[in-house]
């Protein structure tokens, strides 16, 4: 009989431990699912950051393109008003504006992460970069010609600025505007994806909580119900014995402490 009680006590502990094990397993599975959801949300947030950064860089690049064109236009305007030697001199207002804008454009273009752009935008960025490089080579040649001051050089340099430099800079500005629009659409999609990822992560976590809670409560309900039923039968038998009813039967239905008590009652009645 002592052996039976030891087995019984171990059996009840096993039932209680099984409830805890189910809860722990459910928590681990739920935590893993939640981690996956949070990781996806974090990846989406990083994509939003990259998309917004790229959009800002391309927007600035497009705006700088307008400044570069304005510098060329200023040189052309001042050439008519003041003469080529002053208008195209290295320290003139138009050349200074052009040079500063071009340097800024190169800096911004070098900062853009082309790998973060779709293929079409990568082609546009390459086209814009090529256009501004070609325009700069022609512009410097035109500035030198205008700065000579003689009528022929001024006329030829002005023609280069009007026919070759300005159209290429317009291509640069146009491509920049298209890149900005594409980047804005990409950023908007990234924001939408981030929100969707956050909702999925929230749904996964809530689902994990529901599943874990359901498993734990279900297991606890089953174990407690099993023990309660056995205890209820023993209690009924003991009350009958207290009234002097020796016909009562107390058959052990479980192999735990409650079953040991039922067996002891049965032995006391039957001898």
Coordinates of C-alpha atoms in Angstrom, one line a residue:
X1 CA 0.0 0.0 0.0
X2 CA 2.8 2.5 0.7
X3 CA 4.1 1.9 -2.8
X4 CA 0.6 2.6 -4.2
X5 CA 0.5 5.9 -2.3
X6 CA 3.9 6.9 -3.6
X7 CA 2.8 6.1 -7.2
X8 CA -0.4 8.0 -6.5
X9 CA 1.4 11.1 -5.3
X10 CA 3.7 11.0 -8.2
X11 CA 0.7 10.6 -10.5
X12 CA -1.0 13.7 -9.2
X13 CA 2.2 15.7 -9.4
X14 CA 2.5 14.5 -12.9
X15 CA -0.9 15.8 -13.8
X16 CA -0.1 19.1 -12.3
X17 CA 3.2 19.2 -14.1
X18 CA 1.5 18.3 -17.3
X19 CA -0.7 21.4 -17.0
X20 CA 2.4 23.5 -16.5
X21 CA 4.2 21.8 -19.4
X22 CA 1.2 22.5 -21.7
X23 CA 1.2 26.2 -20.6
X24 CA 5.0 26.4 -21.1
X25 CA 4.9 24.8 -24.5
X26 CA 2.0 27.1 -25.6
X27 CA 3.9 30.1 -24.3
X28 CA 7.0 29.1 -26.3
X29 CA 5.0 28.5 -29.5
X30 CA 3.1 31.8 -29.0
X31 CA 6.4 33.6 -28.2
X32 CA 8.0 32.2 -31.4
X33 CA 5.0 33.3 -33.5
X34 CA 5.0 36.7 -31.9
X35 CA 8.8 37.1 -32.5
X36 CA 8.3 36.3 -36.2
X37 CA 5.5 38.9 -36.4
X38 CA 7.6 41.5 -34.7
X39 CA 10.6 40.7 -36.9
X40 CA 8.5 41.3 -40.0
X41 CA 7.2 44.5 -38.6
X42 CA 10.8 45.7 -37.8
X43 CA 11.9 44.8 -41.4
X44 CA 9.0 46.8 -42.7
X45 CA 9.9 49.8 -40.5
X46 CA 13.5 49.6 -41.9
X47 CA 12.1 49.6 -45.4
X48 CA 10.0 52.7 -44.6
X49 CA 13.1 54.5 -43.3
X50 CA 15.1 53.7 -46.4
X51 CA 12.2 54.7 -48.7
X52 CA 11.7 58.0 -47.0
X53 CA 15.4 58.8 -46.9
X54 CA 15.7 58.0 -50.6
X55 CA 12.6 60.1 -51.4
X56 CA 14.1 63.1 -49.6
X57 CA 17.5 62.7 -51.3
X58 CA 15.9 62.5 -54.8
X59 CA 13.6 65.5 -54.0
X60 CA 16.6 67.6 -53.1
X61 CA 18.4 66.4 -56.2
X62 CA 15.5 67.5 -58.4
X63 CA 15.5 70.9 -56.7
X64 CA 19.3 71.3 -57.2
X65 CA 18.8 70.7 -60.9
X66 CA 16.7 73.8 -61.1
X67 CA 19.4 75.8 -59.3
X68 CA 22.0 74.6 -61.8
X69 CA 19.8 75.6 -64.7
X70 CA 19.3 79.0 -63.1
X71 CA 23.0 79.5 -63.0
X72 CA 23.4 78.8 -66.7
X73 CA 20.5 81.1 -67.4
X74 CA 22.1 83.9 -65.4
X75 CA 25.3 83.6 -67.4
X76 CA 23.3 83.9 -70.6
X77 CA 21.4 86.9 -69.3
X78 CA 24.5 88.7 -68.0
X79 CA 26.3 88.0 -71.2
X80 CA 23.7 90.1 -73.1
X81 CA 23.7 92.8 -70.4
X82 CA 27.4 93.1 -69.4
X83 CA 29.4 91.2 -72.0
X84 CA 30.9 87.7 -72.0
X85 CA 34.1 88.5 -70.1
X86 CA 32.3 89.5 -66.9
X87 CA 29.3 87.2 -67.2
X88 CA 31.3 84.0 -67.6
X89 CA 34.2 84.9 -65.3
X90 CA 35.0 82.3 -62.5
X91 CA 33.7 84.6 -59.8
X92 CA 30.6 85.8 -61.5
X93 CA 27.2 85.3 -60.0
X94 CA 25.9 82.9 -62.7
X95 CA 29.1 80.7 -62.7
X96 CA 29.2 80.6 -58.9
X97 CA 25.5 79.5 -58.7
X98 CA 26.1 76.9 -61.4
X99 CA 29.3 75.5 -59.8
X100 CA 27.7 75.4 -56.3
X101 CA 24.6 73.7 -57.6
X102 CA 26.5 71.2 -59.7
X103 CA 28.7 70.2 -56.7
X104 CA 25.6 69.8 -54.5
X105 CA 24.0 67.7 -57.2
X106 CA 27.0 65.4 -57.4
X107 CA 27.0 65.0 -53.6
X108 CA 23.3 64.1 -53.5
X109 CA 23.6 61.7 -56.4
X110 CA 26.5 59.9 -54.6
X111 CA 24.4 59.5 -51.4
X112 CA 21.5 57.8 -53.2
X113 CA 21.4 54.1 -52.6
X114 CA 20.7 52.8 -56.1
X115 CA 20.2 49.3 -54.8
X116 CA 17.1 50.6 -52.9
X117 CA 15.5 51.7 -56.1
X118 CA 13.5 49.6 -58.6
X119 CA 15.1 48.9 -61.9
X120 CA 13.3 51.6 -63.8
X121 CA 14.4 54.2 -61.2
X122 CA 18.0 52.9 -61.4
X123 CA 17.9 53.6 -65.1
X124 CA 16.5 57.1 -64.5
X125 CA 19.2 57.8 -62.0
X126 CA 21.9 56.7 -64.4
X127 CA 20.4 58.8 -67.2
X128 CA 20.3 61.8 -64.9
X129 CA 23.9 61.3 -63.8
X130 CA 25.1 61.0 -67.4
X131 CA 23.1 64.0 -68.5
X132 CA 24.6 66.3 -65.9
X133 CA 28.2 65.0 -66.6
X134 CA 27.8 65.7 -70.3
X135 CA 26.2 69.1 -69.6
X136 CA 29.0 70.1 -67.2
X137 CA 31.7 69.3 -69.8
X138 CA 29.9 71.4 -72.4
X139 CA 29.2 74.2 -69.9
X140 CA 32.8 74.6 -68.8
X141 CA 33.8 74.8 -72.5
X142 CA 31.1 77.3 -73.2
X143 CA 32.0 79.4 -70.2
X144 CA 35.6 79.6 -71.4
X145 CA 34.5 80.7 -74.8
X146 CA 32.2 83.3 -73.5
X147 CA 34.8 84.6 -71.1
X148 CA 37.2 85.4 -74.0
X149 CA 34.9 88.4 -74.8
X150 CA 35.2 88.5 -78.6
X151 CA 32.0 88.4 -80.5
X152 CA 32.6 85.0 -82.2
X153 CA 33.5 83.2 -79.0
X154 CA 30.6 84.7 -77.1
X155 CA 28.2 83.7 -79.9
X156 CA 29.6 80.2 -80.0
X157 CA 29.6 79.7 -76.3
X158 CA 26.1 81.1 -75.9
X159 CA 24.9 78.7 -78.6
X160 CA 26.5 75.7 -76.7
X161 CA 24.8 76.8 -73.5
X162 CA 21.4 77.2 -75.2
X163 CA 21.5 74.1 -77.5
X164 CA 23.4 71.6 -75.6
X165 CA 23.9 72.4 -71.9
X166 CA 20.4 73.6 -71.0
X167 CA 18.5 70.7 -72.7
X168 CA 20.7 68.2 -70.9
X169 CA 20.2 69.9 -67.6
X170 CA 16.4 69.9 -68.3
X171 CA 16.8 66.1 -68.8
X172 CA 18.5 66.0 -65.4
X173 CA 15.8 67.9 -63.7
X174 CA 13.0 66.0 -65.4
X175 CA 14.6 62.6 -64.5
X176 CA 15.0 63.9 -60.9
X177 CA 11.3 64.8 -60.8
X178 CA 10.3 61.4 -62.1
X179 CA 12.6 59.7 -59.5
X180 CA 11.0 61.8 -56.8
X181 CA 7.5 60.7 -57.8
X182 CA 8.5 57.0 -58.0
X183 CA 10.3 57.3 -54.6
X184 CA 7.2 58.9 -53.1
X185 CA 5.1 56.0 -54.3
X186 CA 7.6 53.5 -53.0
X187 CA 7.6 55.2 -49.6
X188 CA 3.8 55.2 -49.5
X189 CA 3.7 51.5 -50.3
X190 CA 6.4 50.9 -47.6
X191 CA 4.3 52.7 -45.0
X192 CA 1.3 50.6 -46.0
X193 CA 3.3 47.4 -45.8
X194 CA 4.6 48.5 -42.4
X195 CA 1.1 49.0 -41.1
X196 CA 0.0 45.7 -42.5
X197 CA 3.0 44.0 -40.8
X198 CA 2.1 45.6 -37.5
X199 CA -1.5 44.4 -37.8
X200 CA -0.3 40.9 -38.6
X201 CA 2.1 41.0 -35.7
X202 CA -0.7 42.1 -33.4
X203 CA -3.0 39.4 -34.8
X204 CA -0.4 36.8 -34.2
X205 CA 0.2 37.9 -30.7
X206 CA -3.5 38.0 -29.8
X207 CA -4.0 34.6 -31.5
X208 CA -1.0 33.2 -29.6
X209 CA -2.4 34.5 -26.3
X210 CA -5.8 33.0 -27.1
X211 CA -4.3 29.6 -28.1
X212 CA -2.0 29.4 -25.1
X213 CA -4.8 30.5 -22.7
X214 CA -7.2 28.0 -24.2
X215 CA -4.7 25.1 -23.9
X216 CA -3.8 26.0 -20.4
X217 CA -7.4 26.5 -19.2
X218 CA -8.6 23.4 -21.0
X219 CA -5.9 21.2 -19.5
X220 CA -6.4 22.7 -16.0
X221 CA -10.2 22.2 -16.4
X222 CA -9.7 18.6 -17.4
X223 CA -7.3 17.7 -14.5
X224 CA -9.3 19.6 -11.9
X225 CA -12.5 18.0 -13.1
X226 CA -11.0 14.5 -13.0
X227 CA -9.8 15.0 -9.5
X228 CA -13.1 16.7 -8.4
X229 CA -15.2 13.8 -9.7
X230 CA -13.1 11.2 -7.9
X231 CA -13.2 13.3 -4.7
X232 CA -17.0 13.7 -5.1
X233 CA -17.5 9.9 -5.3
X234 CA -15.3 9.4 -2.2
X235 CA -17.2 12.1 -0.3
X236 CA -20.5 10.5 -1.1
X237 CA -19.3 7.1 0.1
X238 CA -17.8 8.5 3.3
X239 CA -21.1 10.3 4.1
X240 CA -23.0 7.1 3.5
X241 CA -20.7 5.3 5.9
X242 CA -21.2 8.1 8.5
X243 CA -24.9 7.4 8.3
X244 CA -24.2 3.7 9.0
X245 CA -24.9 2.5 5.4
X246 CA -22.4 -0.4 4.9
X247 CA -23.7 -1.2 1.4
X248 CA -21.9 1.6 -0.1
X249 CA -19.3 0.9 -2.8
X250 CA -16.2 3.0 -3.2
X251 CA -14.4 1.7 -6.2
X252 CA -11.1 3.4 -7.1
X253 CA -11.3 5.0 -10.5
X254 CA -8.0 6.8 -10.6
X255 CA -4.4 5.8 -9.9
X256 CA -3.6 8.7 -7.6
X257 CA -4.1 9.8 -4.0
X258 CA -7.8 10.0 -4.5
X259 CA -7.8 6.4 -5.8
X260 CA -5.8 5.4 -2.7
X261 CA -8.4 7.0 -0.5
X262 CA -11.2 5.2 -2.3
X263 CA -9.4 1.9 -2.0
X264 CA -8.9 2.5 1.7
X265 CA -12.6 3.2 2.2
X266 CA -13.5 0.1 0.2
X267 CA -11.2 -2.0 2.3
X268 CA -12.6 -0.6 5.5
X269 CA -16.1 -1.4 4.4
X270 CA -15.5 -4.9 2.9
X271 CA -12.8 -5.9 5.3

